[in-house]
mmCIF file of C-alpha atoms and ligand atoms in Angstrom:
data_model
loop_
_atom_site.group_PDB
_atom_site.id
_atom_site.type_symbol
_atom_site.label_atom_id
_atom_site.label_comp_id
_atom_site.label_asym_id
_atom_site.label_seq_id
_atom_site.Cartn_x
_atom_site.Cartn_y
_atom_site.Cartn_z
ATOM 1 C CA MET J 1 270.038 85.897 23.123
ATOM 2 C CA ASP J 2 268.642 82.139 24.688
ATOM 3 C CA SER J 3 270.391 79.601 21.865
ATOM 4 C CA VAL J 4 269.763 75.932 21.799
ATOM 5 C CA ILE J 5 272.761 75.427 20.036
ATOM 6 C CA SER J 6 275.634 77.559 19.617
ATOM 7 C CA ALA J 7 277.998 76.781 16.613
ATOM 8 C CA ARG J 8 281.726 78.533 16.498
ATOM 9 C CA LYS J 9 283.711 78.496 13.610
ATOM 10 C CA LEU J 10 282.997 75.099 12.257
ATOM 11 C CA THR J 11 285.147 73.900 9.279
ATOM 12 C CA LYS J 12 284.631 70.601 7.541
ATOM 13 C CA ARG J 13 286.928 69.478 4.851
ATOM 14 C CA TYR J 14 286.294 66.564 2.767
ATOM 15 C CA GLY J 15 289.465 64.718 1.054
ATOM 16 C CA SER J 16 293.144 65.944 0.704
ATOM 17 C CA GLY J 17 295.481 67.615 -1.816
ATOM 18 C CA ASP J 18 293.585 68.210 -5.242
ATOM 19 C CA ALA J 19 290.442 66.930 -4.303
ATOM 20 C CA THR J 20 290.068 68.892 -1.118
ATOM 21 C CA VAL J 21 286.792 70.620 -0.608
ATOM 22 C CA TYR J 22 285.846 72.841 2.000
ATOM 23 C CA ALA J 23 282.188 72.108 2.535
ATOM 24 C CA LEU J 24 282.029 74.549 5.698
ATOM 25 C CA ARG J 25 284.440 77.557 5.949
ATOM 26 C CA GLU J 26 284.093 78.677 9.823
ATOM 27 C CA VAL J 27 280.648 79.037 10.211
ATOM 28 C CA SER J 28 279.239 80.569 13.435
ATOM 29 C CA VAL J 29 275.581 80.098 14.052
ATOM 30 C CA ASP J 30 272.783 80.502 16.729
ATOM 31 C CA VAL J 31 269.708 78.741 16.475
ATOM 32 C CA ALA J 32 267.323 80.782 18.792
ATOM 33 C CA ARG J 33 265.062 78.699 21.238
ATOM 34 C CA GLY J 34 261.382 78.267 20.571
ATOM 35 C CA LYS J 35 261.668 79.369 16.982
ATOM 36 C CA TRP J 36 261.862 78.347 13.340
ATOM 37 C CA THR J 37 265.060 78.872 11.347
ATOM 38 C CA SER J 38 265.211 78.133 7.828
ATOM 39 C CA ILE J 39 268.649 77.271 6.056
ATOM 40 C CA MET J 40 268.687 78.505 2.257
ATOM 41 C CA GLY J 41 271.376 78.188 -0.299
ATOM 42 C CA PRO J 42 272.162 76.549 -3.772
ATOM 43 C CA SER J 43 272.880 72.933 -4.146
ATOM 44 C CA GLY J 44 276.297 71.997 -2.773
ATOM 45 C CA SER J 45 276.373 75.030 -0.394
ATOM 46 C CA GLY J 46 276.909 73.180 2.594
ATOM 47 C CA LYS J 47 273.456 72.956 3.882
ATOM 48 C CA THR J 48 273.109 69.088 4.543
ATOM 49 C CA THR J 49 276.974 69.451 6.069
ATOM 50 C CA LEU J 50 275.614 72.020 8.398
ATOM 51 C CA LEU J 51 272.697 70.186 9.807
ATOM 52 C CA HIS J 52 274.729 67.089 10.031
ATOM 53 C CA THR J 53 277.281 68.508 12.156
ATOM 54 C CA LEU J 54 274.786 71.016 14.271
ATOM 55 C CA SER J 55 272.906 67.844 15.131
ATOM 56 C CA GLY J 56 275.866 65.571 16.268
ATOM 57 C CA LEU J 57 275.553 63.282 13.802
ATOM 58 C CA SER J 58 278.931 64.194 12.241
ATOM 59 C CA LEU J 59 281.913 65.792 13.491
ATOM 60 C CA PRO J 60 283.507 69.153 12.134
ATOM 61 C CA THR J 61 287.025 69.296 11.037
ATOM 62 C CA SER J 62 287.277 71.922 13.636
ATOM 63 C CA GLY J 63 285.267 74.219 15.638
ATOM 64 C CA ALA J 64 282.615 73.519 18.209
ATOM 65 C CA VAL J 65 279.024 73.031 18.543
ATOM 66 C CA THR J 66 276.994 73.985 21.911
ATOM 67 C CA LEU J 67 273.681 72.202 22.893
ATOM 68 C CA SER J 68 271.914 73.862 25.659
ATOM 69 C CA SER J 69 269.357 71.661 27.351
ATOM 70 C CA GLY J 70 267.468 73.120 30.534
ATOM 71 C CA HIS J 71 270.502 74.232 32.791
ATOM 72 C CA LYS J 72 272.619 72.003 30.951
ATOM 73 C CA ARG J 73 274.933 72.815 28.286
ATOM 74 C CA HIS J 74 276.669 70.068 26.159
ATOM 75 C CA ASP J 75 279.666 70.419 23.985
ATOM 76 C CA LEU J 76 278.659 67.985 21.097
ATOM 77 C CA THR J 77 281.774 68.099 19.603
ATOM 78 C CA SER J 78 283.906 66.758 22.526
ATOM 79 C CA LEU J 79 281.514 64.060 23.589
ATOM 80 C CA SER J 80 282.062 60.683 23.203
ATOM 81 C CA GLU J 81 280.154 58.814 20.442
ATOM 82 C CA ASN J 82 277.911 57.030 22.824
ATOM 83 C CA ARG J 83 276.931 60.073 24.620
ATOM 84 C CA ARG J 84 276.141 61.787 21.420
ATOM 85 C CA ALA J 85 274.073 59.070 20.504
ATOM 86 C CA ALA J 86 272.033 59.120 23.397
ATOM 87 C CA LEU J 87 271.478 62.854 23.215
ATOM 88 C CA ARG J 88 270.477 62.299 19.431
ATOM 89 C CA ARG J 89 267.603 59.547 20.550
ATOM 90 C CA THR J 90 265.924 62.291 23.105
ATOM 91 C CA ASN J 91 267.206 65.524 23.220
ATOM 92 C CA ILE J 92 267.601 66.083 19.120
ATOM 93 C CA GLY J 93 265.243 65.103 16.498
ATOM 94 C CA VAL J 94 266.472 64.580 12.648
ATOM 95 C CA VAL J 95 264.279 64.235 9.686
ATOM 96 C CA PHE J 96 266.806 63.486 6.874
ATOM 97 C CA GLN J 97 266.595 63.105 3.098
ATOM 98 C CA GLU J 98 267.059 59.290 3.914
ATOM 99 C CA PHE J 99 264.386 58.507 5.982
ATOM 100 C CA ASN J 100 266.106 55.836 7.954
ATOM 101 C CA LEU J 101 262.966 54.083 9.405
ATOM 102 C CA VAL J 102 263.948 50.573 10.836
ATOM 103 C CA PRO J 103 262.481 48.194 7.652
ATOM 104 C CA VAL J 104 261.047 45.045 9.989
ATOM 105 C CA LEU J 105 259.488 47.501 12.438
ATOM 106 C CA ASN J 106 255.977 48.782 11.919
ATOM 107 C CA VAL J 107 255.055 52.568 11.923
ATOM 108 C CA GLN J 108 254.176 52.601 15.262
ATOM 109 C CA ASP J 109 257.321 50.753 16.413
ATOM 110 C CA ASN J 110 259.506 53.083 14.322
ATOM 111 C CA ILE J 111 257.805 56.162 15.653
ATOM 112 C CA ARG J 112 258.249 54.898 19.502
ATOM 113 C CA LEU J 113 262.238 53.740 18.777
ATOM 114 C CA PRO J 114 264.050 56.675 20.035
ATOM 115 C CA LEU J 115 261.790 56.417 23.170
ATOM 116 C CA ARG J 116 262.233 52.935 23.850
ATOM 117 C CA LEU J 117 265.949 52.682 23.454
ATOM 118 C CA ALA J 118 266.267 55.521 26.163
ATOM 119 C CA HIS J 119 263.778 53.958 28.327
ATOM 120 C CA ARG J 120 261.481 56.778 28.354
ATOM 121 C CA LYS J 121 257.707 56.608 28.913
ATOM 122 C CA ILE J 122 255.291 57.137 25.819
ATOM 123 C CA ASP J 123 252.997 60.193 25.870
ATOM 124 C CA LYS J 124 250.385 58.536 24.100
ATOM 125 C CA ASP J 125 248.030 61.426 23.972
ATOM 126 C CA TYR J 126 250.716 63.413 22.370
ATOM 127 C CA GLU J 127 251.305 60.292 20.086
ATOM 128 C CA GLN J 128 247.975 60.217 18.856
ATOM 129 C CA GLU J 129 247.883 64.126 17.856
ATOM 130 C CA ILE J 130 251.111 63.799 15.991
ATOM 131 C CA VAL J 131 249.674 60.637 14.082
ATOM 132 C CA THR J 132 246.627 62.216 13.100
ATOM 133 C CA ARG J 133 247.725 65.553 12.050
ATOM 134 C CA LEU J 134 250.319 63.577 9.718
ATOM 135 C CA GLY J 135 247.675 61.862 8.739
ATOM 136 C CA LEU J 136 249.439 58.321 9.539
ATOM 137 C CA GLY J 137 246.260 56.944 11.711
ATOM 138 C CA GLY J 138 245.358 54.288 9.505
ATOM 139 C CA ARG J 139 248.656 53.517 8.705
ATOM 140 C CA LEU J 140 250.025 52.328 12.189
ATOM 141 C CA LYS J 141 250.751 48.616 11.524
ATOM 142 C CA HIS J 142 251.999 48.669 8.275
ATOM 143 C CA LEU J 143 255.733 48.142 7.363
ATOM 144 C CA PRO J 144 257.823 51.249 5.706
ATOM 145 C CA HIS J 145 257.873 49.042 2.438
ATOM 146 C CA GLN J 146 254.198 49.463 2.375
ATOM 147 C CA LEU J 147 254.002 53.236 2.509
ATOM 148 C CA SER J 148 254.535 55.667 -0.350
ATOM 149 C CA GLY J 149 257.560 57.971 -0.034
ATOM 150 C CA GLY J 150 255.590 60.967 1.250
ATOM 151 C CA GLN J 151 253.990 59.022 3.876
ATOM 152 C CA ARG J 152 257.264 57.309 4.843
ATOM 153 C CA GLN J 153 258.650 61.071 5.131
ATOM 154 C CA ARG J 154 255.807 61.602 7.630
ATOM 155 C CA VAL J 155 256.581 58.413 9.642
ATOM 156 C CA ALA J 156 260.293 60.062 10.087
ATOM 157 C CA ILE J 157 258.527 63.385 11.097
ATOM 158 C CA ALA J 158 256.353 61.714 13.825
ATOM 159 C CA ARG J 159 259.346 59.869 15.202
ATOM 160 C CA ALA J 160 261.513 63.339 15.301
ATOM 161 C CA LEU J 161 258.428 64.862 17.459
ATOM 162 C CA LEU J 162 257.456 62.319 19.829
ATOM 163 C CA PRO J 163 260.274 62.604 22.370
ATOM 164 C CA ARG J 164 259.691 66.820 22.419
ATOM 165 C CA PRO J 165 263.423 67.483 21.746
ATOM 166 C CA ASP J 166 265.278 70.382 22.492
ATOM 167 C CA VAL J 167 265.574 70.929 18.750
ATOM 168 C CA ILE J 168 264.449 69.442 15.598
ATOM 169 C CA PHE J 169 266.738 69.388 12.042
ATOM 170 C CA ALA J 170 264.731 68.762 8.839
ATOM 171 C CA ASP J 171 266.455 68.418 5.353
ATOM 172 C CA GLU J 172 264.083 69.365 2.752
ATOM 173 C CA PRO J 173 261.247 68.148 4.732
ATOM 174 C CA THR J 174 258.494 68.778 2.008
ATOM 175 C CA GLY J 175 260.878 67.581 -1.064
ATOM 176 C CA ASN J 176 258.929 64.270 -1.790
ATOM 177 C CA LEU J 177 255.578 65.690 -0.764
ATOM 178 C CA ASP J 178 252.594 66.874 -2.920
ATOM 179 C CA SER J 179 251.619 70.726 -2.440
ATOM 180 C CA GLU J 180 248.879 69.763 -0.058
ATOM 181 C CA ALA J 181 250.932 67.307 1.994
ATOM 182 C CA GLY J 182 253.781 69.738 2.374
ATOM 183 C CA GLU J 183 251.463 72.514 3.139
ATOM 184 C CA GLN J 184 250.101 70.280 6.080
ATOM 185 C CA VAL J 185 253.637 69.559 7.327
ATOM 186 C CA LEU J 186 254.648 73.331 7.315
ATOM 187 C CA SER J 187 251.454 74.343 9.053
ATOM 188 C CA MET J 188 252.082 71.681 11.857
ATOM 189 C CA PHE J 189 255.463 73.132 12.118
ATOM 190 C CA ARG J 190 254.449 76.537 12.490
ATOM 191 C CA GLU J 191 251.532 75.358 15.513
ATOM 192 C CA LEU J 192 254.540 73.178 16.736
ATOM 193 C CA VAL J 193 256.773 76.601 17.601
ATOM 194 C CA ASP J 194 253.782 78.837 18.289
ATOM 195 C CA ALA J 195 251.712 75.929 20.752
ATOM 196 C CA TYR J 196 254.937 74.289 22.139
ATOM 197 C CA ARG J 197 257.757 76.549 21.414
ATOM 198 C CA GLN J 198 259.501 73.863 19.391
ATOM 199 C CA THR J 199 262.577 74.674 18.052
ATOM 200 C CA LEU J 200 263.028 73.675 14.732
ATOM 201 C CA VAL J 201 265.727 74.214 11.761
ATOM 202 C CA VAL J 202 264.623 73.585 8.581
ATOM 203 C CA VAL J 203 266.498 73.291 5.026
ATOM 204 C CA THR J 204 264.494 74.137 2.160
ATOM 205 C CA HIS J 205 264.963 75.428 -1.496
ATOM 206 C CA ASP J 206 261.030 76.684 -1.507
ATOM 207 C CA PRO J 207 261.041 80.576 -0.646
ATOM 208 C CA ALA J 208 257.817 80.700 0.549
ATOM 209 C CA ALA J 209 258.447 77.716 3.176
ATOM 210 C CA ALA J 210 261.406 79.820 4.582
ATOM 211 C CA ASP J 211 259.330 82.329 5.127
ATOM 212 C CA ARG J 212 257.031 80.461 7.304
ATOM 213 C CA GLY J 213 260.027 80.300 9.838
ATOM 214 C CA ASP J 214 260.987 83.336 11.837
ATOM 215 C CA ASP J 215 264.756 83.344 11.014
ATOM 216 C CA VAL J 216 267.211 82.751 7.815
ATOM 217 C CA ILE J 217 270.617 81.732 7.479
ATOM 218 C CA ARG J 218 271.663 81.795 3.740
ATOM 219 C CA MET J 219 274.734 80.154 2.795
ATOM 220 C CA ARG J 220 276.881 79.929 -0.174
ATOM 221 C CA ASP J 221 280.123 78.248 -0.966
ATOM 222 C CA GLY J 222 280.277 77.165 2.997
ATOM 223 C CA GLN J 223 279.822 80.248 4.476
ATOM 224 C CA VAL J 224 276.923 81.723 6.034
ATOM 225 C CA VAL J 225 276.045 85.338 4.333
ATOM 226 C CA ALA J 226 274.390 88.012 5.606
HETATM 227 N N1 ATP K 301 281.139 62.442 1.984
HETATM 228 C C1 ATP K 301 281.845 63.773 1.165
HETATM 229 N N2 ATP K 301 282.806 63.553 0.724
HETATM 230 C C2 ATP K 301 283.046 64.770 -0.295
HETATM 231 N N3 ATP K 301 282.481 66.140 -0.637
HETATM 232 C C3 ATP K 301 281.175 65.881 -0.025
HETATM 233 C C4 ATP K 301 280.724 64.953 0.852
HETATM 234 N N4 ATP K 301 279.627 65.162 1.475
HETATM 235 C C5 ATP K 301 279.591 66.655 0.974
HETATM 236 N N5 ATP K 301 280.440 67.103 0.023
HETATM 237 C C6 ATP K 301 280.384 68.324 -0.606
HETATM 238 O O1 ATP K 301 280.301 69.280 0.249
HETATM 239 C C7 ATP K 301 279.778 70.476 -0.611
HETATM 240 C C8 ATP K 301 278.639 70.975 0.693
HETATM 241 O O2 ATP K 301 277.573 69.367 0.542
HETATM 242 P P1 ATP K 301 276.368 69.482 0.970
HETATM 243 O O3 ATP K 301 275.534 68.273 0.672
HETATM 244 O O4 ATP K 301 276.519 70.035 2.325
HETATM 245 O O5 ATP K 301 275.845 70.535 0.221
HETATM 246 P P2 ATP K 301 273.533 71.093 0.179
HETATM 247 O O6 ATP K 301 273.864 72.319 0.137
HETATM 248 O O7 ATP K 301 273.122 70.282 1.051
HETATM 249 O O8 ATP K 301 273.438 71.097 -1.271
HETATM 250 P P3 ATP K 301 271.916 70.218 -1.957
HETATM 251 O O9 ATP K 301 271.327 71.491 -1.668
HETATM 252 O O10 ATP K 301 272.157 69.588 -3.340
HETATM 253 O O11 ATP K 301 271.459 69.310 -1.252
HETATM 254 C C9 ATP K 301 279.632 69.942 -2.125
HETATM 255 O O12 ATP K 301 280.647 70.649 -2.693
HETATM 256 C C10 ATP K 301 279.598 68.356 -1.860
HETATM 257 O O13 ATP K 301 280.281 67.944 -2.973
HETATM 258 MG MG1 MG K 302 271.638 68.761 0.882
#
């Protein structure tokens, strides 16, 4: 299989002694390039922890995560913090529950920030397309605090998409959206995968949303179940 992300025997332990929690127990997964992989499982089963680890945002207690980009392979678990941060700007897109928008930057500058930091050119046509599809055209000069929660979420989605990363990770991306806005995001994701072969990994509680994807990873008690 052509995998963008390969994780082997990921274990994540929080705390120690009686307070020890194993959020992940020897999880091995492969994320297929050009596909939409959904992650499902009960609350507390380790979905967010898995996403943070696969995206290089946090390190596992043990195990390895490899990102394949073109002909290069990057071992996210052994890179320096700086190299991991650089990869996260352009090769890995994230849409997490806390949107992490920069409060003093307007919508457009937030969307462009990862490319600016990486000194990369902005594809204005692609930006226009994303912004229009996400219904943000009239809000580009607004600051995050002037937006609704759902609009902030869509800004975070636009920011993740613009660099055309190898893979985009999204944690409950439709969780704060009404059914219509949620449906727009899901159809856009589907089109991005079909039209641009954008690889997506999406955590969701909604079986209908998971069904829009190509593969499903099911988690329980920190492990992947068949
Ligand atoms: N920083 C932390 N310190 C201690 N335990 C943690 C920490 N973060 C997560 N956990 C524990 O790890 C387990 C997995 O948490 P995680 O957030 O990955 O679950 P989840 O599947 O995303 O749940 P939800 O659907 O509620 O978002 C939980 O038992 C949680 O309490
Ligand atoms: Mg979670």
